[in-house]
């Protein structure tokens, strides 16, 4: 035996020889690599030492059976076999058995192969295979493979009402509804077969559950340069399409808001502190486009739009950040547009997007331009104040001549024995006061009428002064006054009013002349960018500095003119006339030396489009 066994000694596979009782007669050194035992430790021991405990009983039966019908074969065909290592670890093995008779003894030689590595690879392979299958089988997409005849070779799952067996082997086109769609599919598939390049098609058809939309990609299966079949992946895109249609609808809606809304609309991101959306009307009202808005930091936004009311804006942002869904806030803001002009806006803001905790993320706001309305409101307010002043002063100033009339009449009635001369004197005073009252009423009416709608025309100021000279002829001659003027401009305005203005100034300069000086009046006009600046200079008595402003008030006579007749309404009229012509009036004076009355008249274009915003008549603004 030892000679035969020498061959087995160098054999790289584990080899053991056992006798009919299951005792190990021989083990080669390779056994140690797999089982940890040296041959010497195994010889003479039961083979059960290498068999898992649970199997040792079965193994014994197996051995008995084997020796009844001994032949060369694989052990435990189809079953998983395990051996036990010296350390107790079980090892997956494969065993080949051969029958031997050595020295007349029946024996079995087992060649044992450790298949741990192979098993590991197989296990991994089967895992990835099942993973792959489960992916393919369970995906909601339909995955199919078809051959050149368009017959289905594989399908991962089928639609309700069909079985896989029915589908596999049948024509793929049978699954496509409608002749037209069948044609479309056939053409695409033919194309893939011909060109060997992937392609795709979309199908849309009505079903009891509504319009369905499927998209299929077709990839050629190429073998030895030839297209053998096609892999098809069909995805149900109905939901995506519905979503897409909904989006398109929304987009159209937004486009409408964008282009045709009478409201300026914006979306403000509270976290980023910036405007993320504006519509066309926003741009029209405030002058900025989206690119310019995008470039604005939070500070710049407030500075550009709300320079005049930053505090109000910060308060507003704090409030709108807490706005509940479904609620809105209405505010008026005095914004500035890109040109720096004031634009009054009436805004309505509400929460647009909220986070899961109900915090406002973005705010949507709509606004309208109410500048015109506000201007009217403002001028009405001014008018009211003016009216109140007017009524107060008029009633107050009319009272003094009225009081003297009442006093005079009371004196005459109560004093029956009054001598004729005194009576005549009082009667004259009464008549004088009554005239004064009449004059005051007339001037008041004239003042009130400055507002009446009147047409604008081009006025040559040189002609006006000439007319004034004629009207004031006796005053001029009486006082030996001189009026100097040269090349006065043509201005746009209401002729009658401009004449009153210049006549008042000229007549005052003569009336309030300086002591021992012949009145000299000089009228100069200089052209500025938007208006004409007029100066009416005189060498008169001058005005005390504390009276420089009040003389333009209704009925104010500055108290320094005793003996000079007047009603204190002339300069109030001048002020009003200048105002309706979009200008200003003021005076500089040195008491005792003379005065310079300044006034401005806007140029015609400013009546139309400029700051004065007057279109057809002066009174538009003062309404
Ligand atoms: P009236 O001349 O009827 O008093 P005005 O309104 O024309 O009323 O003038 C108001 C006051 O202003 C005058 O009473 C006078 O005190 C002062 N004033 C007006 N024009 C001049 C002037 N050129 N020089 C000095 N004082 C003037």
Coordinates of C-alpha atoms and ligand atoms in Angstrom, one line a residue:
X1 CA 0.0 0.0 0.0
X2 CA 2.7 2.4 0.9
X3 CA 4.0 2.5 -2.7
X4 CA 0.6 3.3 -4.1
X5 CA 0.1 5.9 -1.4
X6 CA 3.3 7.7 -2.3
X7 CA 1.5 9.0 -5.4
X8 CA -1.3 10.4 -3.2
X9 CA 1.2 12.0 -0.8
X10 CA 2.1 14.8 -3.3
X11 CA -1.5 15.1 -4.5
X12 CA -2.7 18.8 -4.0
X13 CA -6.3 17.8 -3.4
X14 CA -7.2 16.5 0.1
X15 CA -7.4 12.8 0.0
X16 CA -8.5 10.3 2.7
X17 CA -9.0 6.6 2.5
X18 CA -11.4 4.9 4.9
X19 CA -12.3 1.3 5.5
X20 CA -15.7 -0.3 5.8
X21 CA -16.0 0.7 9.4
X22 CA -15.4 4.3 8.6
X23 CA -11.9 4.4 10.1
X24 CA -9.3 6.6 8.4
X25 CA -6.6 4.4 6.9
X26 CA -4.8 7.1 5.1
X27 CA -4.8 11.0 4.8
X28 CA -2.4 13.0 2.6
X29 CA -0.6 16.2 3.8
X30 CA -3.1 18.4 1.7
X31 CA -5.7 17.6 4.4
X32 CA -3.9 19.9 6.8
X33 CA -4.5 22.9 4.5
X34 CA -8.2 22.4 4.4
X35 CA -9.0 20.7 7.7
X36 CA -6.1 21.7 10.0
X37 CA -5.2 18.1 10.9
X38 CA -1.8 16.6 10.1
X39 CA -2.2 13.1 8.5
X40 CA -0.9 11.5 11.7
X41 CA -3.7 13.0 13.7
X42 CA -6.3 11.5 11.4
X43 CA -5.1 8.0 10.7
X44 CA -6.8 5.4 12.9
X45 CA -9.7 7.8 13.8
X46 CA -13.3 7.7 12.6
X47 CA -14.2 9.8 9.5
X48 CA -16.9 11.4 11.7
X49 CA -14.2 13.7 13.0
X50 CA -14.4 15.5 9.7
X51 CA -18.3 15.4 9.5
X52 CA -20.6 18.0 11.2
X53 CA -22.1 16.5 14.4
X54 CA -25.6 16.7 13.1
X55 CA -24.7 14.6 10.0
X56 CA -22.5 11.9 11.6
X57 CA -25.3 9.5 12.1
X58 CA -26.5 10.0 8.5
X59 CA -23.0 9.7 7.3
X60 CA -22.6 6.2 8.9
X61 CA -25.7 5.0 7.0
X62 CA -24.4 6.5 3.9
X63 CA -21.1 4.6 4.3
X64 CA -22.9 1.2 4.8
X65 CA -25.0 1.9 1.7
X66 CA -21.9 2.9 -0.3
X67 CA -20.0 -0.4 0.5
X68 CA -23.1 -2.4 -0.5
X69 CA -22.9 -0.9 -4.0
X70 CA -19.4 0.7 -4.3
X71 CA -18.7 2.7 -7.5
X72 CA -16.9 5.9 -8.4
X73 CA -19.2 8.8 -8.0
X74 CA -19.7 12.2 -6.5
X75 CA -21.0 12.2 -3.0
X76 CA -24.4 13.6 -2.1
X77 CA -25.2 14.7 -5.6
X78 CA -27.3 17.9 -5.6
X79 CA -26.9 18.4 -1.9
X80 CA -24.7 20.9 -0.1
X81 CA -21.9 19.1 1.8
X82 CA -19.9 20.4 4.7
X83 CA -16.7 19.2 6.5
X84 CA -15.5 20.3 9.9
X85 CA -12.2 22.0 10.4
X86 CA -10.0 21.2 13.4
X87 CA -11.1 24.6 14.8
X88 CA -14.8 23.5 14.6
X89 CA -15.6 25.7 11.6
X90 CA -17.7 24.1 8.9
X91 CA -16.4 24.2 5.3
X92 CA -18.5 23.8 2.2
X93 CA -16.9 20.9 0.3
X94 CA -17.3 18.7 -2.8
X95 CA -16.4 15.0 -2.4
X96 CA -15.6 12.4 -5.1
X97 CA -15.6 8.8 -4.0
X98 CA -13.7 5.9 -5.6
X99 CA -13.7 2.3 -4.5
X100 CA -10.4 0.5 -3.8
X101 CA -9.3 -2.9 -2.6
X102 CA -6.0 -2.8 -0.9
X103 CA -4.5 -6.1 0.4
X104 CA -8.0 -7.6 0.0
X105 CA -9.6 -5.0 2.1
X106 CA -12.6 -3.0 0.8
X107 CA -11.9 0.7 1.0
X108 CA -13.2 4.0 -0.2
X109 CA -11.0 6.9 -1.3
X110 CA -12.5 10.4 -1.0
X111 CA -11.0 13.4 -2.7
X112 CA -12.3 16.5 -1.0
X113 CA -12.4 19.9 -2.5
X114 CA -12.9 23.1 -0.4
X115 CA -15.5 25.1 -2.4
X116 CA -15.8 28.0 0.1
X117 CA -14.5 30.5 -2.5
X118 CA -16.6 29.2 -5.3
X119 CA -19.7 29.2 -3.1
X120 CA -19.0 32.8 -2.1
X121 CA -18.8 33.9 -5.7
X122 CA -22.0 31.9 -6.6
X123 CA -23.8 33.4 -3.6
X124 CA -22.9 36.9 -4.7
X125 CA -23.8 36.2 -8.2
X126 CA -27.2 34.8 -7.3
X127 CA -27.8 37.8 -5.1
X128 CA -27.1 40.3 -7.8
X129 CA -29.1 38.3 -10.2
X130 CA -32.1 38.3 -7.9
X131 CA -31.6 42.0 -7.3
X132 CA -31.5 42.7 -11.0
X133 CA -34.6 40.6 -11.5
X134 CA -36.5 42.2 -8.7
X135 CA -35.7 45.6 -10.1
X136 CA -36.8 44.6 -13.6
X137 CA -39.9 42.7 -12.4
X138 CA -41.0 45.3 -9.9
X139 CA -40.4 48.5 -11.8
X140 CA -43.6 50.3 -12.8
X141 CA -42.1 50.7 -16.3
X142 CA -42.9 48.0 -18.8
X143 CA -39.7 46.3 -20.0
X144 CA -39.9 44.2 -23.1
X145 CA -37.7 42.5 -25.5
X146 CA -38.8 41.8 -29.0
X147 CA -37.3 39.9 -31.9
X148 CA -37.0 40.9 -35.5
X149 CA -40.5 39.7 -36.2
X150 CA -41.7 42.0 -33.4
X151 CA -42.7 39.1 -31.3
X152 CA -42.4 39.5 -27.5
X153 CA -39.5 37.5 -26.1
X154 CA -39.7 38.9 -22.6
X155 CA -42.0 41.2 -20.6
X156 CA -41.5 42.1 -16.9
X157 CA -45.1 42.4 -16.1
X158 CA -48.3 42.8 -18.0
X159 CA -51.3 45.1 -17.8
X160 CA -54.4 43.8 -15.9
X161 CA -56.5 41.4 -18.0
X162 CA -53.5 39.8 -19.7
X163 CA -51.1 37.0 -18.6
X164 CA -47.4 36.8 -19.3
X165 CA -47.9 33.5 -21.2
X166 CA -50.4 35.2 -23.5
X167 CA -48.1 38.0 -24.3
X168 CA -44.8 36.2 -24.7
X169 CA -44.5 34.8 -28.2
X170 CA -47.3 37.0 -29.5
X171 CA -46.8 40.1 -31.7
X172 CA -45.9 43.2 -29.8
X173 CA -48.1 45.3 -32.1
X174 CA -51.2 43.5 -30.6
X175 CA -50.5 45.4 -27.4
X176 CA -50.8 48.8 -29.1
X177 CA -54.3 50.3 -29.5
X178 CA -55.5 51.8 -32.7
X179 CA -54.3 51.4 -36.3
X180 CA -52.6 54.7 -36.5
X181 CA -50.6 54.2 -33.3
X182 CA -49.7 50.7 -34.4
X183 CA -48.2 52.2 -37.6
X184 CA -46.3 54.8 -35.6
X185 CA -44.8 52.1 -33.4
X186 CA -44.0 49.9 -36.4
X187 CA -42.2 52.7 -38.2
X188 CA -40.1 53.5 -35.2
X189 CA -39.1 49.9 -34.5
X190 CA -38.3 49.4 -38.2
X191 CA -36.1 52.4 -38.0
X192 CA -34.2 51.0 -34.9
X193 CA -33.7 47.6 -36.7
X194 CA -32.5 49.4 -39.8
X195 CA -30.2 52.0 -38.3
X196 CA -29.2 50.2 -35.1
X197 CA -29.7 53.4 -33.1
X198 CA -32.0 54.0 -30.2
X199 CA -35.3 55.8 -30.8
X200 CA -38.4 56.7 -29.0
X201 CA -42.1 57.3 -29.5
X202 CA -45.0 58.7 -27.5
X203 CA -48.5 57.3 -27.4
X204 CA -51.6 59.1 -26.2
X205 CA -55.0 57.4 -26.0
X206 CA -58.3 57.5 -24.1
X207 CA -59.1 54.8 -21.5
X208 CA -62.0 54.5 -19.0
X209 CA -59.7 56.3 -16.5
X210 CA -59.1 59.3 -18.8
X211 CA -56.3 60.3 -21.3
X212 CA -53.2 58.2 -20.9
X213 CA -49.8 59.1 -22.0
X214 CA -46.9 56.7 -22.5
X215 CA -43.4 57.3 -23.6
X216 CA -41.3 54.4 -24.9
X217 CA -37.6 54.2 -25.6
X218 CA -36.4 51.5 -28.0
X219 CA -32.8 50.3 -27.7
X220 CA -31.3 47.9 -30.3
X221 CA -29.9 44.6 -29.0
X222 CA -26.8 44.1 -31.2
X223 CA -25.0 40.8 -31.7
X224 CA -22.1 40.4 -34.1
X225 CA -22.9 43.8 -35.6
X226 CA -26.5 42.8 -36.4
X227 CA -29.6 44.0 -34.6
X228 CA -31.1 40.8 -33.1
X229 CA -33.9 42.4 -31.2
X230 CA -35.0 45.5 -29.4
X231 CA -35.3 46.3 -25.7
X232 CA -38.3 48.5 -25.0
X233 CA -38.9 50.5 -21.9
X234 CA -42.4 52.0 -21.7
X235 CA -43.2 54.6 -19.0
X236 CA -46.6 55.9 -18.0
X237 CA -46.2 59.7 -18.2
X238 CA -49.9 60.5 -17.7
X239 CA -49.3 62.2 -14.3
X240 CA -46.3 64.1 -15.6
X241 CA -48.2 65.2 -18.7
X242 CA -51.1 66.4 -16.5
X243 CA -48.7 68.2 -14.4
X244 CA -47.1 69.7 -17.5
X245 CA -50.5 70.7 -18.9
X246 CA -51.3 72.3 -15.5
X247 CA -48.0 74.2 -15.6
X248 CA -48.7 75.4 -19.1
X249 CA -52.1 76.6 -18.0
X250 CA -50.5 78.4 -15.0
X251 CA -47.9 79.9 -17.2
X252 CA -50.5 81.3 -19.6
X253 CA -52.3 82.7 -16.6
X254 CA -49.1 84.3 -15.3
X255 CA -48.4 85.6 -18.8
X256 CA -51.8 87.3 -18.9
X257 CA -51.2 88.9 -15.5
X258 CA -47.7 89.8 -16.7
X259 CA -49.0 91.7 -19.8
X260 CA -52.5 92.9 -19.2
X261 CA -52.9 93.5 -15.5
X262 CA -53.7 97.1 -14.5
X263 CA -52.0 96.3 -11.2
X264 CA -48.3 96.3 -10.7
X265 CA -47.5 92.9 -9.2
X266 CA -44.4 91.6 -7.3
X267 CA -43.3 88.7 -5.2
X268 CA -41.0 89.5 -2.3
X269 CA -38.8 86.8 -0.7
X270 CA -38.7 87.5 3.0
X271 CA -35.6 85.3 3.7
X272 CA -33.5 86.8 0.9
X273 CA -35.0 90.2 1.3
X274 CA -35.5 90.8 -2.4
X275 CA -38.1 91.0 -5.1
X276 CA -38.1 87.8 -7.1
X277 CA -40.9 88.6 -9.6
X278 CA -42.4 91.7 -11.2
X279 CA -44.9 92.1 -14.0
X280 CA -44.9 94.5 -16.9
X281 CA -47.1 97.0 -15.2
X282 CA -44.7 97.2 -12.2
X283 CA -42.0 98.2 -14.7
X284 CA -44.4 100.8 -16.3
X285 CA -45.3 102.4 -12.9
X286 CA -41.9 102.4 -11.2
X287 CA -39.5 102.3 -14.2
X288 CA -37.3 99.4 -13.1
X289 CA -37.0 96.2 -15.1
X290 CA -36.4 92.7 -13.6
X291 CA -32.7 92.8 -14.3
X292 CA -32.3 96.1 -12.4
X293 CA -34.4 94.8 -9.5
X294 CA -32.3 91.6 -9.4
X295 CA -29.2 93.6 -8.9
X296 CA -30.6 95.5 -5.9
X297 CA -29.7 94.5 -2.4
X298 CA -32.3 94.8 0.4
X299 CA -30.9 98.2 1.4
X300 CA -30.8 99.4 -2.2
X301 CA -34.5 98.4 -2.6
X302 CA -35.6 100.5 0.3
X303 CA -33.4 103.3 -0.7
X304 CA -34.6 103.4 -4.2
X305 CA -38.3 103.0 -3.5
X306 CA -39.0 104.2 0.0
X307 CA -36.3 106.8 0.8
X308 CA -39.0 109.0 2.3
X309 CA -40.6 106.5 4.6
X310 CA -38.1 103.8 5.5
X311 CA -39.5 103.4 9.0
X312 CA -43.0 102.7 7.6
X313 CA -41.5 100.1 5.2
X314 CA -39.6 98.3 8.0
X315 CA -42.8 98.2 10.1
X316 CA -44.7 96.9 7.1
X317 CA -42.2 94.1 6.4
X318 CA -42.4 93.1 10.1
X319 CA -46.2 92.9 9.9
X320 CA -46.4 91.1 6.6
X321 CA -43.9 88.5 7.8
X322 CA -46.6 87.4 10.3
X323 CA -49.6 87.5 7.9
X324 CA -51.9 84.4 8.1
X325 CA -52.9 82.5 5.0
X326 CA -56.1 84.0 3.5
X327 CA -55.4 87.5 5.0
X328 CA -54.2 90.6 3.3
X329 CA -52.9 94.0 4.2
X330 CA -53.7 97.3 2.4
X331 CA -51.3 100.1 2.6
X332 CA -50.5 103.4 0.9
X333 CA -46.8 104.1 0.1
X334 CA -45.2 107.2 -1.3
X335 CA -42.6 105.5 -3.5
X336 CA -40.0 107.0 -5.8
X337 CA -39.8 105.8 -9.4
X338 CA -36.5 105.3 -11.3
X339 CA -36.5 109.0 -12.3
X340 CA -36.8 110.0 -8.6
X341 CA -40.4 111.3 -9.0
X342 CA -42.9 110.5 -6.3
X343 CA -45.4 107.8 -7.1
X344 CA -48.3 107.2 -4.6
X345 CA -49.2 103.5 -4.6
X346 CA -52.1 101.7 -3.0
X347 CA -50.9 98.2 -2.3
X348 CA -52.5 95.0 -1.2
X349 CA -50.2 92.2 0.2
X350 CA -50.8 88.7 1.2
X351 CA -48.7 85.6 2.0
X352 CA -47.8 83.6 -1.1
X353 CA -45.6 80.7 0.1
X354 CA -45.5 79.3 3.6
X355 CA -43.2 76.7 5.1
X356 CA -44.5 73.5 7.0
X357 CA -44.6 75.4 10.2
X358 CA -46.8 78.1 8.7
X359 CA -44.1 80.8 8.5
X360 CA -44.4 83.2 5.5
X361 CA -41.6 82.6 3.0
X362 CA -42.8 84.9 0.2
X363 CA -45.3 87.7 -0.1
X364 CA -47.3 88.6 -3.2
X365 CA -48.3 92.2 -3.6
X366 CA -50.4 94.1 -6.1
X367 CA -50.6 97.9 -6.4
X368 CA -52.1 100.7 -8.4
X369 CA -50.7 104.1 -9.1
X370 CA -52.9 106.7 -7.2
X371 CA -50.6 109.6 -7.7
X372 CA -53.1 111.7 -9.6
X373 CA -55.8 111.0 -7.0
X374 CA -53.3 111.9 -4.3
X375 CA -52.4 115.1 -6.0
X376 CA -56.1 116.1 -6.3
X377 CA -56.5 115.2 -2.6
X378 CA -53.5 117.2 -1.6
X379 CA -54.6 120.3 -3.6
X380 CA -58.1 119.9 -2.2
X381 CA -56.6 119.9 1.3
X382 CA -54.6 123.0 0.5
X383 CA -57.7 124.6 -1.0
X384 CA -59.7 123.9 2.2
X385 CA -57.0 125.4 4.4
X386 CA -56.9 128.4 2.0
X387 CA -60.7 128.7 2.1
X388 CA -60.7 128.6 5.9
X389 CA -58.1 131.3 6.0
X390 CA -59.9 133.3 3.4
X391 CA -63.2 133.1 5.2
X392 CA -61.6 134.0 8.5
X393 CA -59.7 137.0 7.2
X394 CA -62.5 138.2 4.9
X395 CA -65.1 138.1 7.8
X396 CA -62.6 139.7 10.1
X397 CA -61.6 142.5 7.8
X398 CA -65.1 143.2 6.5
X399 CA -66.1 143.6 10.1
X400 CA -64.1 146.9 10.6
X401 CA -65.9 149.0 7.9
X402 CA -69.2 147.3 9.0
X403 CA -68.5 148.3 12.6
X404 CA -67.8 151.9 11.7
X405 CA -71.1 152.0 9.7
X406 CA -73.0 150.6 12.6
X407 CA -71.3 152.9 15.1
X408 CA -72.0 156.0 12.8
X409 CA -75.6 155.1 12.3
X410 CA -76.1 154.4 16.1
X411 CA -74.6 157.8 16.9
X412 CA -76.9 159.6 14.5
X413 CA -80.0 157.7 15.7
X414 CA -79.2 157.9 19.5
X415 CA -78.1 161.6 19.2
X416 CA -81.2 163.4 18.0
X417 CA -79.8 166.8 18.9
X418 CA -76.6 166.3 17.0
X419 CA -75.6 169.4 15.0
X420 CA -75.8 169.3 11.2
X421 CA -72.0 169.5 10.6
X422 CA -71.3 166.5 12.9
X423 CA -74.1 164.6 11.2
X424 CA -72.7 165.3 7.8
X425 CA -69.2 164.2 8.9
X426 CA -70.5 160.9 10.3
X427 CA -72.6 160.3 7.2
X428 CA -69.5 160.9 5.0
X429 CA -67.6 158.4 7.2
X430 CA -70.5 155.9 6.8
X431 CA -70.4 156.3 3.0
X432 CA -66.6 155.9 3.0
X433 CA -66.8 152.7 5.0
X434 CA -69.6 151.4 2.8
X435 CA -67.4 152.1 -0.3
X436 CA -64.5 150.4 1.4
X437 CA -66.7 147.4 2.1
X438 CA -67.8 147.4 -1.5
X439 CA -64.2 147.6 -2.7
X440 CA -63.2 144.7 -0.4
X441 CA -66.1 142.6 -1.6
X442 CA -65.1 143.3 -5.2
X443 CA -61.4 142.4 -4.5
X444 CA -62.5 139.2 -2.7
X445 CA -64.5 138.2 -5.7
X446 CA -61.6 139.0 -8.0
X447 CA -59.3 136.9 -5.8
X448 CA -61.8 134.0 -5.8
X449 CA -62.1 134.2 -9.6
X450 CA -58.4 133.7 -10.2
X451 CA -59.2 130.0 -10.1
X452 CA -61.8 130.1 -12.8
X453 CA -61.0 128.1 -15.8
X454 CA -59.4 130.3 -18.3
X455 CA -57.5 129.6 -21.6
X456 CA -53.8 129.8 -21.9
X457 CA -52.3 131.9 -24.6
X458 CA -48.9 133.3 -25.6
X459 CA -48.4 136.7 -23.9
X460 CA -45.9 139.3 -24.9
X461 CA -44.9 140.9 -21.6
X462 CA -43.8 144.1 -23.3
X463 CA -47.3 144.7 -24.6
X464 CA -48.7 143.9 -21.1
X465 CA -46.5 146.6 -19.5
X466 CA -47.5 149.1 -22.1
X467 CA -51.2 148.4 -21.2
X468 CA -50.3 148.7 -17.5
X469 CA -48.7 152.1 -18.2
X470 CA -51.9 153.3 -19.9
X471 CA -54.1 152.0 -17.0
X472 CA -51.9 153.7 -14.4
X473 CA -51.3 156.8 -16.4
X474 CA -52.6 159.3 -13.8
X475 CA -50.8 157.5 -10.9
X476 CA -47.6 157.5 -13.0
X477 CA -47.9 161.2 -14.0
X478 CA -48.9 162.3 -10.5
X479 CA -45.8 160.7 -9.0
X480 CA -43.5 161.4 -11.8
X481 CA -42.7 157.7 -12.0
X482 CA -40.5 156.0 -14.6
X483 CA -40.8 152.4 -15.7
X484 CA -37.8 150.7 -17.4
X485 CA -38.1 147.4 -19.3
X486 CA -36.5 145.9 -22.4
X487 CA -37.0 142.8 -24.4
X488 CA -39.4 141.1 -22.0
X489 CA -40.2 137.5 -23.1
X490 CA -43.3 135.9 -24.4
X491 CA -44.8 133.7 -21.8
X492 CA -47.7 131.2 -21.8
X493 CA -50.5 132.0 -19.4
X494 CA -53.8 133.8 -18.8
X495 CA -53.4 137.3 -20.2
X496 CA -55.8 139.0 -17.8
X497 CA -54.1 137.5 -14.8
X498 CA -50.6 138.3 -15.9
X499 CA -51.7 141.9 -16.4
X500 CA -53.2 142.0 -12.9
X501 CA -49.9 140.6 -11.5
X502 CA -47.7 143.2 -13.2
X503 CA -50.1 146.0 -12.6
X504 CA -50.2 145.3 -8.8
X505 CA -46.4 145.2 -8.6
X506 CA -46.0 148.4 -10.6
X507 CA -48.7 150.3 -8.8
X508 CA -47.3 149.2 -5.4
X509 CA -43.9 150.3 -6.3
X510 CA -45.3 153.8 -7.0
X511 CA -47.7 153.8 -4.1
X512 CA -45.0 152.8 -1.6
X513 CA -42.4 155.2 -3.0
X514 CA -39.4 156.4 -1.1
X515 CA -39.3 159.8 0.6
X516 CA -38.2 162.6 -1.7
X517 CA -37.5 160.1 -4.5
X518 CA -39.2 159.9 -7.8
X519 CA -40.3 156.3 -8.3
X520 CA -38.0 154.3 -10.6
X521 CA -39.2 150.8 -11.5
X522 CA -37.2 148.4 -13.5
X523 CA -38.6 145.1 -14.9
X524 CA -36.1 142.4 -15.9
X525 CA -36.7 138.9 -17.0
X526 CA -34.0 136.1 -17.3
X527 CA -34.4 132.7 -18.9
X528 CA -33.8 129.6 -16.7
X529 CA -34.1 126.0 -17.7
X530 CA -37.7 125.4 -16.8
X531 CA -39.0 128.9 -16.2
X532 CA -38.7 132.6 -16.6
X533 CA -37.4 134.6 -13.7
X534 CA -38.9 138.2 -13.4
X535 CA -37.6 140.9 -11.1
X536 CA -39.6 144.1 -10.4
X537 CA -37.1 146.5 -8.8
X538 CA -38.1 149.7 -7.1
X539 CA -36.4 152.5 -5.2
X540 CA -39.4 152.8 -2.8
X541 CA -39.8 152.9 0.9
X542 CA -38.7 149.2 1.3
X543 CA -40.2 146.6 3.6
X544 CA -39.1 145.7 7.1
X545 CA -37.6 142.2 7.2
X546 CA -40.2 140.9 9.6
X547 CA -42.9 141.8 7.1
X548 CA -41.4 140.2 4.0
X549 CA -43.6 137.1 4.1
X550 CA -46.8 138.3 5.6
X551 CA -47.4 141.0 2.9
X552 CA -48.5 138.2 0.5
X553 CA -51.3 137.2 2.9
X554 CA -54.8 138.2 2.2
X555 CA -55.6 141.7 3.7
X556 CA -52.2 142.1 5.2
X557 CA -51.0 145.6 4.8
X558 CA -47.8 145.3 7.0
X559 CA -49.0 148.3 9.0
X560 CA -46.4 150.7 7.7
X561 CA -48.5 152.5 5.2
X562 CA -50.8 154.8 7.0
X563 CA -52.3 157.3 4.6
X564 CA -51.7 155.1 1.6
X565 CA -55.0 153.6 0.4
X566 CA -55.2 149.9 -0.2
X567 CA -57.1 146.7 0.8
X568 CA -54.1 144.4 1.5
X569 CA -55.3 142.0 -1.3
X570 CA -53.0 143.0 -4.2
X571 CA -50.0 140.8 -3.3
X572 CA -52.3 137.9 -2.2
X573 CA -53.7 138.1 -5.7
X574 CA -50.2 138.2 -7.2
X575 CA -49.2 135.1 -5.1
X576 CA -52.3 133.2 -6.4
X577 CA -51.7 134.2 -10.0
X578 CA -48.1 133.1 -9.9
X579 CA -49.1 129.8 -8.3
X580 CA -51.6 128.9 -10.9
X581 CA -48.9 129.6 -13.5
X582 CA -46.7 127.0 -11.8
X583 CA -44.4 129.6 -10.3
X584 CA -43.3 131.2 -7.0
X585 CA -43.2 134.8 -5.7
X586 CA -41.0 136.4 -3.1
X587 CA -39.4 139.7 -2.1
X588 CA -36.1 141.0 -1.0
X589 CA -36.0 144.4 0.4
X590 CA -33.9 147.0 2.3
X591 CA -36.1 149.1 4.5
X592 CA -35.8 152.8 3.4
X593 CA -34.0 151.9 0.1
X594 CA -36.3 149.9 -2.1
X595 CA -37.6 146.4 -2.9
X596 CA -37.0 143.6 -5.4
X597 CA -40.1 141.5 -6.1
X598 CA -39.2 138.2 -7.8
X599 CA -41.6 135.8 -9.5
X600 CA -41.2 132.8 -11.8
X601 CA -43.5 131.6 -14.7
X602 CA -43.1 128.1 -15.9
X603 CA -42.3 127.6 -19.5
X604 CA -45.1 126.2 -21.7
X605 CA -43.8 122.6 -22.0
X606 CA -44.0 122.4 -18.2
X607 CA -47.7 123.1 -18.3
X608 CA -48.1 120.1 -20.5
X609 CA -45.8 117.4 -19.2
X610 CA -43.6 118.7 -16.5
X611 CA -44.0 119.0 -12.8
X612 CA -46.9 121.4 -12.9
X613 CA -48.9 118.8 -14.9
X614 CA -51.2 121.3 -16.3
X615 CA -52.8 120.4 -19.6
X616 CA -55.5 122.6 -21.0
X617 CA -55.9 125.4 -18.6
X618 CA -54.2 126.8 -15.6
X619 CA -57.1 126.1 -13.3
X620 CA -56.7 122.3 -13.8
X621 CA -54.1 122.4 -11.1
X622 CA -55.9 124.6 -8.7
X623 CA -59.2 122.8 -8.8
Ligands
LIG1 P1 -52.2 147.1 -0.3 O1 -51.3 147.7 -1.3 O2 -53.6 147.2 -0.8 O3 -52.0 147.4 1.1 P2 -50.9 144.7 -1.1 O4 -51.2 143.3 -0.8 O5 -50.7 145.1 -2.5 O6 -52.0 145.6 -0.4 O7 -49.6 145.0 -0.3 C1 -49.5 144.6 1.0 C2 -48.5 145.5 1.8 O8 -47.2 145.2 1.3 C3 -48.7 146.9 1.6 O9 -49.7 147.4 2.4 C4 -47.3 147.4 1.9 O10 -47.2 147.6 3.3 C5 -46.4 146.4 1.4 N1 -45.9 146.6 0.0 C6 -46.4 146.2 -1.1 N2 -45.6 146.6 -2.2 C7 -44.6 147.3 -1.7 C8 -43.5 148.0 -2.2 N3 -43.2 148.0 -3.5 N4 -42.7 148.7 -1.4 C9 -42.9 148.7 -0.1 N5 -44.0 148.1 0.5 C10 -44.8 147.4 -0.3

